[in-house]
């Protein structure tokens, strides 16, 4: 009777059915495409694969993709923390509108974002024309790539931090202030340790999103080989030349490097979470 009552009270089906559905869905969406990518790359022998992967143009595209993605994610981590703090801790006119605008990069097609940023920051654009006399070139440079990646990565950081800030109790902050601690010390000792795990998560999400970004970057980058050519654009160039094995080789190496970097970031996140629980 007890087991039958437990079965009837379950909202979802049993473990076997849900696990089977999850594995099948994961296989169709993730594992099968990745397997096809690996199979295409096996059309090259090891020597040819290494030659393609270590080509100076390919290495330059990796360097540009990873450095700009990391720089954009770092800036987004700082700006996202400030935005999330303001949206959660303060009440002001237009707060709901600002909160809704955070999700604009999710809804806006990336190509539209790229065209808009290029029009604004080109040498003859509204903002670019003001920066040009100062010797600052945004469009068609790595700075422009970083700016585009900042735009599409910022919501990941804000939306990761907001729930943590909303659930955070303020008793410890008030007690710290009562004991004479200043604002900076209270933030550093009380608030920041609780925000490190979600901050690392938001950084990892923004970083991973930036590595694979194509639409918003292809316009503002200028696509100059060895200078502003990103790895996804190089993959598209090889596909347009029907070099499927070469494109797969570049994609596989990019996937492996991205996976290793995300593994390191997730390990740091778990370490900071265990440290917080120990304290």
C-alpha atoms as an extended CHARMM CRD file, in Angstrom:
* protein
*
       279  EXT
         1         1  UNK       CA              0.0000000000        0.0000000000        0.0000000000  PROA      1               0.0000000000
         2         2  UNK       CA              2.8020000000        2.4100000000        0.8990000000  PROA      2               0.0000000000
         3         3  UNK       CA              4.6740000000        1.7400000000       -2.3420000000  PROA      3               0.0000000000
         4         4  UNK       CA              1.5250000000        2.0910000000       -4.4310000000  PROA      4               0.0000000000
         5         5  UNK       CA              0.6940000000        5.3620000000       -2.7230000000  PROA      5               0.0000000000
         6         6  UNK       CA              4.2440000000        6.6190000000       -3.4180000000  PROA      6               0.0000000000
         7         7  UNK       CA              3.9240000000        5.6940000000       -7.1000000000  PROA      7               0.0000000000
         8         8  UNK       CA              0.5870000000        7.4980000000       -7.3690000000  PROA      8               0.0000000000
         9         9  UNK       CA              1.9890000000       10.6300000000       -5.7030000000  PROA      9               0.0000000000
        10        10  UNK       CA              4.8340000000       11.0130000000       -8.1890000000  PROA      10              0.0000000000
        11        11  UNK       CA              4.4110000000       13.8350000000      -10.6330000000  PROA      11              0.0000000000
        12        12  UNK       CA              6.9530000000       12.5310000000      -13.1540000000  PROA      12              0.0000000000
        13        13  UNK       CA              7.4190000000        8.9370000000      -14.4090000000  PROA      13              0.0000000000
        14        14  UNK       CA              9.9270000000        6.5880000000      -12.8130000000  PROA      14              0.0000000000
        15        15  UNK       CA             13.6890000000        6.7850000000      -12.8790000000  PROA      15              0.0000000000
        16        16  UNK       CA             14.1420000000        4.3540000000      -15.7900000000  PROA      16              0.0000000000
        17        17  UNK       CA             11.8560000000        6.2000000000      -18.1880000000  PROA      17              0.0000000000
        18        18  UNK       CA             13.1410000000        9.6880000000      -17.3410000000  PROA      18              0.0000000000
        19        19  UNK       CA             16.7830000000        8.5390000000      -17.5160000000  PROA      19              0.0000000000
        20        20  UNK       CA             16.1950000000        6.8770000000      -20.8850000000  PROA      20              0.0000000000
        21        21  UNK       CA             14.5450000000       10.0030000000      -22.2640000000  PROA      21              0.0000000000
        22        22  UNK       CA             17.3660000000       12.2020000000      -20.9310000000  PROA      22              0.0000000000
        23        23  UNK       CA             20.0800000000       10.0130000000      -22.4680000000  PROA      23              0.0000000000
        24        24  UNK       CA             18.2580000000        9.8330000000      -25.8070000000  PROA      24              0.0000000000
        25        25  UNK       CA             17.7320000000       13.5950000000      -25.9150000000  PROA      25              0.0000000000
        26        26  UNK       CA             21.3490000000       14.2740000000      -24.9250000000  PROA      26              0.0000000000
        27        27  UNK       CA             22.5660000000       11.8570000000      -27.5820000000  PROA      27              0.0000000000
        28        28  UNK       CA             20.5350000000       13.4610000000      -30.3720000000  PROA      28              0.0000000000
        29        29  UNK       CA             21.3790000000       17.0390000000      -29.4340000000  PROA      29              0.0000000000
        30        30  UNK       CA             24.9890000000       16.7610000000      -28.2090000000  PROA      30              0.0000000000
        31        31  UNK       CA             26.6640000000       13.3740000000      -28.5990000000  PROA      31              0.0000000000
        32        32  UNK       CA             25.6950000000       12.5790000000      -32.2000000000  PROA      32              0.0000000000
        33        33  UNK       CA             26.8270000000       15.9910000000      -33.5970000000  PROA      33              0.0000000000
        34        34  UNK       CA             30.0970000000       15.7530000000      -31.6750000000  PROA      34              0.0000000000
        35        35  UNK       CA             30.6110000000       12.2200000000      -32.9460000000  PROA      35              0.0000000000
        36        36  UNK       CA             30.0650000000       13.3940000000      -36.5180000000  PROA      36              0.0000000000
        37        37  UNK       CA             32.6250000000       16.1290000000      -35.9350000000  PROA      37              0.0000000000
        38        38  UNK       CA             35.1900000000       13.6080000000      -34.7220000000  PROA      38              0.0000000000
        39        39  UNK       CA             34.4440000000       11.2350000000      -37.6100000000  PROA      39              0.0000000000
        40        40  UNK       CA             34.9790000000       14.0030000000      -40.1690000000  PROA      40              0.0000000000
        41        41  UNK       CA             38.2950000000       14.9160000000      -38.5960000000  PROA      41              0.0000000000
        42        42  UNK       CA             39.4950000000       11.3060000000      -38.8940000000  PROA      42              0.0000000000
        43        43  UNK       CA             39.6760000000       11.8130000000      -42.6550000000  PROA      43              0.0000000000
        44        44  UNK       CA             43.0950000000       13.3160000000      -41.9310000000  PROA      44              0.0000000000
        45        45  UNK       CA             46.0520000000       11.3120000000      -40.7250000000  PROA      45              0.0000000000
        46        46  UNK       CA             47.8660000000       12.4870000000      -37.6230000000  PROA      46              0.0000000000
        47        47  UNK       CA             50.5510000000       14.3630000000      -39.5380000000  PROA      47              0.0000000000
        48        48  UNK       CA             47.9940000000       16.2390000000      -41.6430000000  PROA      48              0.0000000000
        49        49  UNK       CA             45.8250000000       16.9410000000      -38.6020000000  PROA      49              0.0000000000
        50        50  UNK       CA             48.8130000000       18.3980000000      -36.7440000000  PROA      50              0.0000000000
        51        51  UNK       CA             49.7660000000       20.4530000000      -39.8000000000  PROA      51              0.0000000000
        52        52  UNK       CA             46.2790000000       21.9450000000      -40.0130000000  PROA      52              0.0000000000
        53        53  UNK       CA             46.0020000000       22.5090000000      -36.2620000000  PROA      53              0.0000000000
        54        54  UNK       CA             49.3740000000       24.2480000000      -35.9710000000  PROA      54              0.0000000000
        55        55  UNK       CA             49.0850000000       26.4090000000      -39.0690000000  PROA      55              0.0000000000
        56        56  UNK       CA             50.0620000000       30.0140000000      -38.1680000000  PROA      56              0.0000000000
        57        57  UNK       CA             46.6910000000       31.3240000000      -39.3540000000  PROA      57              0.0000000000
        58        58  UNK       CA             44.8490000000       28.7560000000      -37.2360000000  PROA      58              0.0000000000
        59        59  UNK       CA             46.9610000000       29.4900000000      -34.1450000000  PROA      59              0.0000000000
        60        60  UNK       CA             46.3710000000       33.2240000000      -34.6200000000  PROA      60              0.0000000000
        61        61  UNK       CA             42.6160000000       32.6540000000      -34.7920000000  PROA      61              0.0000000000
        62        62  UNK       CA             42.7520000000       30.6110000000      -31.5690000000  PROA      62              0.0000000000
        63        63  UNK       CA             44.7430000000       33.3190000000      -29.8320000000  PROA      63              0.0000000000
        64        64  UNK       CA             42.3150000000       36.0400000000      -30.9080000000  PROA      64              0.0000000000
        65        65  UNK       CA             39.2390000000       34.0100000000      -29.9490000000  PROA      65              0.0000000000
        66        66  UNK       CA             40.4850000000       33.0280000000      -26.5000000000  PROA      66              0.0000000000
        67        67  UNK       CA             42.0720000000       36.3430000000      -25.5170000000  PROA      67              0.0000000000
        68        68  UNK       CA             39.0820000000       38.4410000000      -26.5710000000  PROA      68              0.0000000000
        69        69  UNK       CA             36.6280000000       36.0020000000      -24.9760000000  PROA      69              0.0000000000
        70        70  UNK       CA             38.5830000000       35.9910000000      -21.7020000000  PROA      70              0.0000000000
        71        71  UNK       CA             38.8960000000       39.7920000000      -21.6740000000  PROA      71              0.0000000000
        72        72  UNK       CA             35.1780000000       40.2300000000      -22.4030000000  PROA      72              0.0000000000
        73        73  UNK       CA             34.2130000000       37.7040000000      -19.7150000000  PROA      73              0.0000000000
        74        74  UNK       CA             36.4080000000       39.4600000000      -17.1370000000  PROA      74              0.0000000000
        75        75  UNK       CA             34.8570000000       42.8440000000      -17.8800000000  PROA      75              0.0000000000
        76        76  UNK       CA             31.3870000000       41.2800000000      -17.8300000000  PROA      76              0.0000000000
        77        77  UNK       CA             32.1480000000       39.7570000000      -14.4180000000  PROA      77              0.0000000000
        78        78  UNK       CA             32.8570000000       43.2030000000      -12.9560000000  PROA      78              0.0000000000
        79        79  UNK       CA             30.0490000000       45.0520000000      -14.7480000000  PROA      79              0.0000000000
        80        80  UNK       CA             27.6090000000       42.1800000000      -14.2050000000  PROA      80              0.0000000000
        81        81  UNK       CA             28.2890000000       42.2170000000      -10.4680000000  PROA      81              0.0000000000
        82        82  UNK       CA             27.6340000000       45.9630000000      -10.3140000000  PROA      82              0.0000000000
        83        83  UNK       CA             24.4480000000       45.6970000000      -12.3910000000  PROA      83              0.0000000000
        84        84  UNK       CA             23.0910000000       42.7660000000      -10.3970000000  PROA      84              0.0000000000
        85        85  UNK       CA             23.8700000000       44.5640000000       -7.1290000000  PROA      85              0.0000000000
        86        86  UNK       CA             22.0640000000       47.7340000000       -8.2370000000  PROA      86              0.0000000000
        87        87  UNK       CA             19.0350000000       45.8700000000       -9.6040000000  PROA      87              0.0000000000
        88        88  UNK       CA             18.6290000000       43.7880000000       -6.4350000000  PROA      88              0.0000000000
        89        89  UNK       CA             19.6020000000       46.1850000000       -3.6470000000  PROA      89              0.0000000000
        90        90  UNK       CA             18.1320000000       49.5020000000       -4.8570000000  PROA      90              0.0000000000
        91        91  UNK       CA             14.7620000000       50.8250000000       -5.9180000000  PROA      91              0.0000000000
        92        92  UNK       CA             14.7320000000       53.5590000000       -8.5810000000  PROA      92              0.0000000000
        93        93  UNK       CA             12.5130000000       54.7300000000      -11.4510000000  PROA      93              0.0000000000
        94        94  UNK       CA             12.9270000000       52.5650000000      -14.5230000000  PROA      94              0.0000000000
        95        95  UNK       CA             14.3670000000       49.6320000000      -12.5890000000  PROA      95              0.0000000000
        96        96  UNK       CA             12.0880000000       47.0770000000      -14.2540000000  PROA      96              0.0000000000
        97        97  UNK       CA             12.9230000000       48.4770000000      -17.6740000000  PROA      97              0.0000000000
        98        98  UNK       CA             16.6520000000       48.1980000000      -16.9670000000  PROA      98              0.0000000000
        99        99  UNK       CA             16.1400000000       44.6670000000      -15.7210000000  PROA      99              0.0000000000
       100       100  UNK       CA             14.3070000000       43.7500000000      -18.9260000000  PROA      100             0.0000000000
       101       101  UNK       CA             16.9980000000       45.3110000000      -21.1220000000  PROA      101             0.0000000000
       102       102  UNK       CA             19.5580000000       42.9300000000      -19.6150000000  PROA      102             0.0000000000
       103       103  UNK       CA             17.9530000000       40.1160000000      -21.6260000000  PROA      103             0.0000000000
       104       104  UNK       CA             18.1050000000       42.0570000000      -24.9090000000  PROA      104             0.0000000000
       105       105  UNK       CA             21.1990000000       40.1580000000      -26.2030000000  PROA      105             0.0000000000
       106       106  UNK       CA             19.2430000000       36.9150000000      -25.7570000000  PROA      106             0.0000000000
       107       107  UNK       CA             16.3500000000       38.1130000000      -27.9210000000  PROA      107             0.0000000000
       108       108  UNK       CA             18.2630000000       40.2150000000      -30.4460000000  PROA      108             0.0000000000
       109       109  UNK       CA             19.7120000000       38.3350000000      -33.4280000000  PROA      109             0.0000000000
       110       110  UNK       CA             23.4790000000       38.3780000000      -33.1420000000  PROA      110             0.0000000000
       111       111  UNK       CA             23.8810000000       39.6170000000      -36.7160000000  PROA      111             0.0000000000
       112       112  UNK       CA             21.7350000000       42.6540000000      -35.8860000000  PROA      112             0.0000000000
       113       113  UNK       CA             23.9000000000       43.3320000000      -32.8480000000  PROA      113             0.0000000000
       114       114  UNK       CA             27.0320000000       43.0950000000      -34.9800000000  PROA      114             0.0000000000
       115       115  UNK       CA             25.7160000000       45.4970000000      -37.6110000000  PROA      115             0.0000000000
       116       116  UNK       CA             24.5560000000       47.9700000000      -34.9400000000  PROA      116             0.0000000000
       117       117  UNK       CA             27.8860000000       47.9300000000      -33.1000000000  PROA      117             0.0000000000
       118       118  UNK       CA             29.7780000000       48.3270000000      -36.3710000000  PROA      118             0.0000000000
       119       119  UNK       CA             27.6480000000       51.3080000000      -37.3680000000  PROA      119             0.0000000000
       120       120  UNK       CA             28.2350000000       52.9410000000      -33.9790000000  PROA      120             0.0000000000
       121       121  UNK       CA             31.9520000000       52.3030000000      -33.6150000000  PROA      121             0.0000000000
       122       122  UNK       CA             33.1340000000       52.5460000000      -37.2280000000  PROA      122             0.0000000000
       123       123  UNK       CA             35.4740000000       55.5090000000      -37.9140000000  PROA      123             0.0000000000
       124       124  UNK       CA             32.4980000000       57.4050000000      -39.3800000000  PROA      124             0.0000000000
       125       125  UNK       CA             29.9930000000       56.1990000000      -36.7540000000  PROA      125             0.0000000000
       126       126  UNK       CA             28.4560000000       58.1930000000      -33.9360000000  PROA      126             0.0000000000
       127       127  UNK       CA             30.8790000000       56.9670000000      -31.2940000000  PROA      127             0.0000000000
       128       128  UNK       CA             33.7380000000       55.9410000000      -33.5600000000  PROA      128             0.0000000000
       129       129  UNK       CA             34.0090000000       59.4390000000      -35.0330000000  PROA      129             0.0000000000
       130       130  UNK       CA             34.5730000000       60.7770000000      -31.5020000000  PROA      130             0.0000000000
       131       131  UNK       CA             37.2080000000       58.1680000000      -30.6780000000  PROA      131             0.0000000000
       132       132  UNK       CA             39.1030000000       58.4020000000      -33.9760000000  PROA      132             0.0000000000
       133       133  UNK       CA             40.7560000000       61.7920000000      -33.2080000000  PROA      133             0.0000000000
       134       134  UNK       CA             42.0140000000       60.2500000000      -29.9510000000  PROA      134             0.0000000000
       135       135  UNK       CA             43.6690000000       57.4230000000      -31.8450000000  PROA      135             0.0000000000
       136       136  UNK       CA             41.2480000000       54.7920000000      -30.5150000000  PROA      136             0.0000000000
       137       137  UNK       CA             40.1050000000       52.3150000000      -33.1440000000  PROA      137             0.0000000000
       138       138  UNK       CA             37.2510000000       50.0790000000      -32.0490000000  PROA      138             0.0000000000
       139       139  UNK       CA             35.6640000000       48.6740000000      -35.1970000000  PROA      139             0.0000000000
       140       140  UNK       CA             37.7850000000       46.3030000000      -37.2880000000  PROA      140             0.0000000000
       141       141  UNK       CA             40.1160000000       45.5980000000      -34.3640000000  PROA      141             0.0000000000
       142       142  UNK       CA             40.3970000000       43.1660000000      -31.4750000000  PROA      142             0.0000000000
       143       143  UNK       CA             38.9190000000       45.8560000000      -29.2280000000  PROA      143             0.0000000000
       144       144  UNK       CA             35.7610000000       45.7340000000      -31.3340000000  PROA      144             0.0000000000
       145       145  UNK       CA             35.6360000000       41.9450000000      -31.0290000000  PROA      145             0.0000000000
       146       146  UNK       CA             35.9130000000       42.2540000000      -27.2520000000  PROA      146             0.0000000000
       147       147  UNK       CA             33.1320000000       44.8410000000      -27.2050000000  PROA      147             0.0000000000
       148       148  UNK       CA             30.8000000000       42.5770000000      -29.1850000000  PROA      148             0.0000000000
       149       149  UNK       CA             31.5460000000       39.6460000000      -26.8830000000  PROA      149             0.0000000000
       150       150  UNK       CA             30.8970000000       41.8380000000      -23.8500000000  PROA      150             0.0000000000
       151       151  UNK       CA             27.4720000000       42.6630000000      -25.2600000000  PROA      151             0.0000000000
       152       152  UNK       CA             26.4010000000       39.0520000000      -25.7480000000  PROA      152             0.0000000000
       153       153  UNK       CA             27.9830000000       37.7320000000      -22.5240000000  PROA      153             0.0000000000
       154       154  UNK       CA             26.7800000000       40.2490000000      -19.9540000000  PROA      154             0.0000000000
       155       155  UNK       CA             23.3200000000       38.6790000000      -19.3450000000  PROA      155             0.0000000000
       156       156  UNK       CA             24.9080000000       35.3760000000      -18.2990000000  PROA      156             0.0000000000
       157       157  UNK       CA             26.7420000000       37.0420000000      -15.4150000000  PROA      157             0.0000000000
       158       158  UNK       CA             23.8220000000       39.2080000000      -14.2720000000  PROA      158             0.0000000000
       159       159  UNK       CA             21.2500000000       36.4100000000      -14.3520000000  PROA      159             0.0000000000
       160       160  UNK       CA             23.5990000000       34.0690000000      -12.4860000000  PROA      160             0.0000000000
       161       161  UNK       CA             24.2590000000       36.5630000000       -9.6800000000  PROA      161             0.0000000000
       162       162  UNK       CA             20.7500000000       37.9660000000       -9.2220000000  PROA      162             0.0000000000
       163       163  UNK       CA             19.1520000000       34.9280000000       -7.5030000000  PROA      163             0.0000000000
       164       164  UNK       CA             22.0850000000       34.6470000000       -5.0910000000  PROA      164             0.0000000000
       165       165  UNK       CA             21.8670000000       38.3220000000       -4.1620000000  PROA      165             0.0000000000
       166       166  UNK       CA             18.1000000000       38.0940000000       -3.7030000000  PROA      166             0.0000000000
       167       167  UNK       CA             18.4060000000       35.0920000000       -1.3420000000  PROA      167             0.0000000000
       168       168  UNK       CA             21.3400000000       36.5270000000        0.5960000000  PROA      168             0.0000000000
       169       169  UNK       CA             20.4960000000       37.4200000000        4.1790000000  PROA      169             0.0000000000
       170       170  UNK       CA             21.5740000000       40.8870000000        5.3080000000  PROA      170             0.0000000000
       171       171  UNK       CA             21.9640000000       40.0280000000        8.9890000000  PROA      171             0.0000000000
       172       172  UNK       CA             25.6830000000       39.3310000000        8.6480000000  PROA      172             0.0000000000
       173       173  UNK       CA             26.2120000000       42.6340000000        6.8200000000  PROA      173             0.0000000000
       174       174  UNK       CA             24.3610000000       44.5350000000        9.5340000000  PROA      174             0.0000000000
       175       175  UNK       CA             26.3100000000       42.7430000000       12.2530000000  PROA      175             0.0000000000
       176       176  UNK       CA             29.5900000000       43.5890000000       10.5080000000  PROA      176             0.0000000000
       177       177  UNK       CA             28.6080000000       47.2400000000       10.3000000000  PROA      177             0.0000000000
       178       178  UNK       CA             27.5660000000       47.2090000000       13.9760000000  PROA      178             0.0000000000
       179       179  UNK       CA             30.9970000000       45.8830000000       14.9510000000  PROA      179             0.0000000000
       180       180  UNK       CA             32.6390000000       48.8240000000       13.1950000000  PROA      180             0.0000000000
       181       181  UNK       CA             33.6740000000       47.3030000000        9.8710000000  PROA      181             0.0000000000
       182       182  UNK       CA             33.6540000000       49.6510000000        6.9040000000  PROA      182             0.0000000000
       183       183  UNK       CA             31.7200000000       49.0780000000        3.7050000000  PROA      183             0.0000000000
       184       184  UNK       CA             34.6780000000       47.7170000000        1.7750000000  PROA      184             0.0000000000
       185       185  UNK       CA             35.6450000000       45.2860000000        4.5220000000  PROA      185             0.0000000000
       186       186  UNK       CA             32.0570000000       44.1270000000        4.9090000000  PROA      186             0.0000000000
       187       187  UNK       CA             31.7920000000       43.5320000000        1.1770000000  PROA      187             0.0000000000
       188       188  UNK       CA             35.1620000000       41.7560000000        1.0210000000  PROA      188             0.0000000000
       189       189  UNK       CA             34.6410000000       39.5510000000        4.0680000000  PROA      189             0.0000000000
       190       190  UNK       CA             30.8840000000       38.9090000000        4.0730000000  PROA      190             0.0000000000
       191       191  UNK       CA             29.3950000000       39.4520000000        0.6350000000  PROA      191             0.0000000000
       192       192  UNK       CA             32.1460000000       38.5650000000       -1.8240000000  PROA      192             0.0000000000
       193       193  UNK       CA             32.8530000000       35.0100000000       -0.5500000000  PROA      193             0.0000000000
       194       194  UNK       CA             29.1990000000       34.1080000000       -1.1450000000  PROA      194             0.0000000000
       195       195  UNK       CA             29.3230000000       35.5820000000       -4.6450000000  PROA      195             0.0000000000
       196       196  UNK       CA             32.5100000000       33.8980000000       -5.8420000000  PROA      196             0.0000000000
       197       197  UNK       CA             30.8890000000       30.5970000000       -7.0010000000  PROA      197             0.0000000000
       198       198  UNK       CA             28.0870000000       32.2430000000       -9.0410000000  PROA      198             0.0000000000
       199       199  UNK       CA             30.5630000000       34.8360000000      -10.3040000000  PROA      199             0.0000000000
       200       200  UNK       CA             32.8180000000       32.0720000000      -11.6200000000  PROA      200             0.0000000000
       201       201  UNK       CA             29.7830000000       30.3800000000      -13.1600000000  PROA      201             0.0000000000
       202       202  UNK       CA             28.7700000000       33.5730000000      -14.9340000000  PROA      202             0.0000000000
       203       203  UNK       CA             32.3460000000       34.0960000000      -16.1120000000  PROA      203             0.0000000000
       204       204  UNK       CA             32.4840000000       30.5440000000      -17.4780000000  PROA      204             0.0000000000
       205       205  UNK       CA             29.1710000000       30.9420000000      -19.3030000000  PROA      205             0.0000000000
       206       206  UNK       CA             30.1860000000       34.2790000000      -20.8300000000  PROA      206             0.0000000000
       207       207  UNK       CA             33.6010000000       32.8760000000      -21.7760000000  PROA      207             0.0000000000
       208       208  UNK       CA             32.1210000000       29.7740000000      -23.4150000000  PROA      208             0.0000000000
       209       209  UNK       CA             29.5420000000       31.8790000000      -25.2590000000  PROA      209             0.0000000000
       210       210  UNK       CA             32.2590000000       34.1910000000      -26.5450000000  PROA      210             0.0000000000
       211       211  UNK       CA             34.4520000000       31.4060000000      -27.9070000000  PROA      211             0.0000000000
       212       212  UNK       CA             31.7150000000       30.1370000000      -30.1980000000  PROA      212             0.0000000000
       213       213  UNK       CA             30.2290000000       33.5150000000      -31.1240000000  PROA      213             0.0000000000
       214       214  UNK       CA             30.0630000000       34.2980000000      -34.8340000000  PROA      214             0.0000000000
       215       215  UNK       CA             27.1910000000       36.5810000000      -35.8520000000  PROA      215             0.0000000000
       216       216  UNK       CA             27.9380000000       39.6470000000      -33.7160000000  PROA      216             0.0000000000
       217       217  UNK       CA             31.7010000000       39.4510000000      -34.3480000000  PROA      217             0.0000000000
       218       218  UNK       CA             31.9110000000       38.8010000000      -38.0750000000  PROA      218             0.0000000000
       219       219  UNK       CA             30.8970000000       42.3780000000      -38.9730000000  PROA      219             0.0000000000
       220       220  UNK       CA             32.8290000000       44.3990000000      -36.4110000000  PROA      220             0.0000000000
       221       221  UNK       CA             36.0320000000       42.3560000000      -36.6060000000  PROA      221             0.0000000000
       222       222  UNK       CA             36.9280000000       43.1540000000      -40.2060000000  PROA      222             0.0000000000
       223       223  UNK       CA             37.9550000000       39.4770000000      -40.6890000000  PROA      223             0.0000000000
       224       224  UNK       CA             41.6180000000       40.1980000000      -41.3500000000  PROA      224             0.0000000000
       225       225  UNK       CA             43.6980000000       36.9810000000      -41.2220000000  PROA      225             0.0000000000
       226       226  UNK       CA             46.3260000000       36.9300000000      -38.4530000000  PROA      226             0.0000000000
       227       227  UNK       CA             44.8470000000       40.1340000000      -36.9800000000  PROA      227             0.0000000000
       228       228  UNK       CA             41.0810000000       39.9920000000      -36.3900000000  PROA      228             0.0000000000
       229       229  UNK       CA             40.0400000000       36.5960000000      -37.7310000000  PROA      229             0.0000000000
       230       230  UNK       CA             38.3350000000       34.4620000000      -35.0900000000  PROA      230             0.0000000000
       231       231  UNK       CA             38.3210000000       30.6610000000      -35.0530000000  PROA      231             0.0000000000
       232       232  UNK       CA             34.6030000000       30.2210000000      -35.9130000000  PROA      232             0.0000000000
       233       233  UNK       CA             35.0950000000       32.4400000000      -38.9780000000  PROA      233             0.0000000000
       234       234  UNK       CA             38.0960000000       30.3560000000      -40.0650000000  PROA      234             0.0000000000
       235       235  UNK       CA             35.9640000000       27.2180000000      -39.7590000000  PROA      235             0.0000000000
       236       236  UNK       CA             33.2970000000       28.8090000000      -41.9580000000  PROA      236             0.0000000000
       237       237  UNK       CA             35.9500000000       29.8020000000      -44.5030000000  PROA      237             0.0000000000
       238       238  UNK       CA             37.1830000000       26.2090000000      -44.7390000000  PROA      238             0.0000000000
       239       239  UNK       CA             33.6200000000       24.9460000000      -45.1190000000  PROA      239             0.0000000000
       240       240  UNK       CA             33.0080000000       27.3850000000      -47.9750000000  PROA      240             0.0000000000
       241       241  UNK       CA             36.1250000000       25.9680000000      -49.6400000000  PROA      241             0.0000000000
       242       242  UNK       CA             34.7190000000       22.4100000000      -49.1580000000  PROA      242             0.0000000000
       243       243  UNK       CA             37.6140000000       21.5840000000      -46.8450000000  PROA      243             0.0000000000
       244       244  UNK       CA             35.4060000000       19.6220000000      -44.4560000000  PROA      244             0.0000000000
       245       245  UNK       CA             38.2520000000       17.6350000000      -42.9150000000  PROA      245             0.0000000000
       246       246  UNK       CA             40.2780000000       20.7950000000      -42.2550000000  PROA      246             0.0000000000
       247       247  UNK       CA             37.2620000000       22.5770000000      -40.7690000000  PROA      247             0.0000000000
       248       248  UNK       CA             36.5650000000       19.5750000000      -38.5380000000  PROA      248             0.0000000000
       249       249  UNK       CA             40.1970000000       19.4840000000      -37.3900000000  PROA      249             0.0000000000
       250       250  UNK       CA             40.0910000000       23.1640000000      -36.3740000000  PROA      250             0.0000000000
       251       251  UNK       CA             36.7250000000       22.6400000000      -34.6600000000  PROA      251             0.0000000000
       252       252  UNK       CA             37.9100000000       19.5520000000      -32.7530000000  PROA      252             0.0000000000
       253       253  UNK       CA             40.9710000000       21.3270000000      -31.3970000000  PROA      253             0.0000000000
       254       254  UNK       CA             38.8650000000       24.3640000000      -30.4640000000  PROA      254             0.0000000000
       255       255  UNK       CA             36.4180000000       22.0500000000      -28.7010000000  PROA      255             0.0000000000
       256       256  UNK       CA             39.1800000000       20.3160000000      -26.7420000000  PROA      256             0.0000000000
       257       257  UNK       CA             40.7880000000       23.5790000000      -25.6200000000  PROA      257             0.0000000000
       258       258  UNK       CA             37.4030000000       25.0210000000      -24.6290000000  PROA      258             0.0000000000
       259       259  UNK       CA             36.5180000000       21.8770000000      -22.6840000000  PROA      259             0.0000000000
       260       260  UNK       CA             39.7950000000       21.9370000000      -20.7630000000  PROA      260             0.0000000000
       261       261  UNK       CA             39.4380000000       25.6160000000      -19.8810000000  PROA      261             0.0000000000
       262       262  UNK       CA             35.8460000000       25.1700000000      -18.7410000000  PROA      262             0.0000000000
       263       263  UNK       CA             36.9090000000       22.1440000000      -16.7010000000  PROA      263             0.0000000000
       264       264  UNK       CA             39.4720000000       24.2770000000      -14.9010000000  PROA      264             0.0000000000
       265       265  UNK       CA             36.9170000000       27.0210000000      -14.2530000000  PROA      265             0.0000000000
       266       266  UNK       CA             34.3490000000       24.5440000000      -12.9320000000  PROA      266             0.0000000000
       267       267  UNK       CA             36.9920000000       22.9920000000      -10.6810000000  PROA      267             0.0000000000
       268       268  UNK       CA             37.7350000000       26.4310000000       -9.2590000000  PROA      268             0.0000000000
       269       269  UNK       CA             34.0300000000       26.9760000000       -8.7140000000  PROA      269             0.0000000000
       270       270  UNK       CA             33.6590000000       23.7150000000       -6.7900000000  PROA      270             0.0000000000
       271       271  UNK       CA             36.7710000000       24.5240000000       -4.7550000000  PROA      271             0.0000000000
       272       272  UNK       CA             35.4070000000       27.9360000000       -3.7850000000  PROA      272             0.0000000000
       273       273  UNK       CA             32.0500000000       26.3800000000       -2.9150000000  PROA      273             0.0000000000
       274       274  UNK       CA             33.6900000000       23.7910000000       -0.6110000000  PROA      274             0.0000000000
       275       275  UNK       CA             35.8130000000       26.5040000000        0.9780000000  PROA      275             0.0000000000
       276       276  UNK       CA             32.7090000000       28.5600000000        1.6730000000  PROA      276             0.0000000000
       277       277  UNK       CA             30.9380000000       25.5780000000        3.2760000000  PROA      277             0.0000000000
       278       278  UNK       CA             33.9910000000       24.8590000000        5.4110000000  PROA      278             0.0000000000
       279       279  UNK       CA             33.9890000000       28.4370000000        6.6930000000  PROA      279             0.0000000000
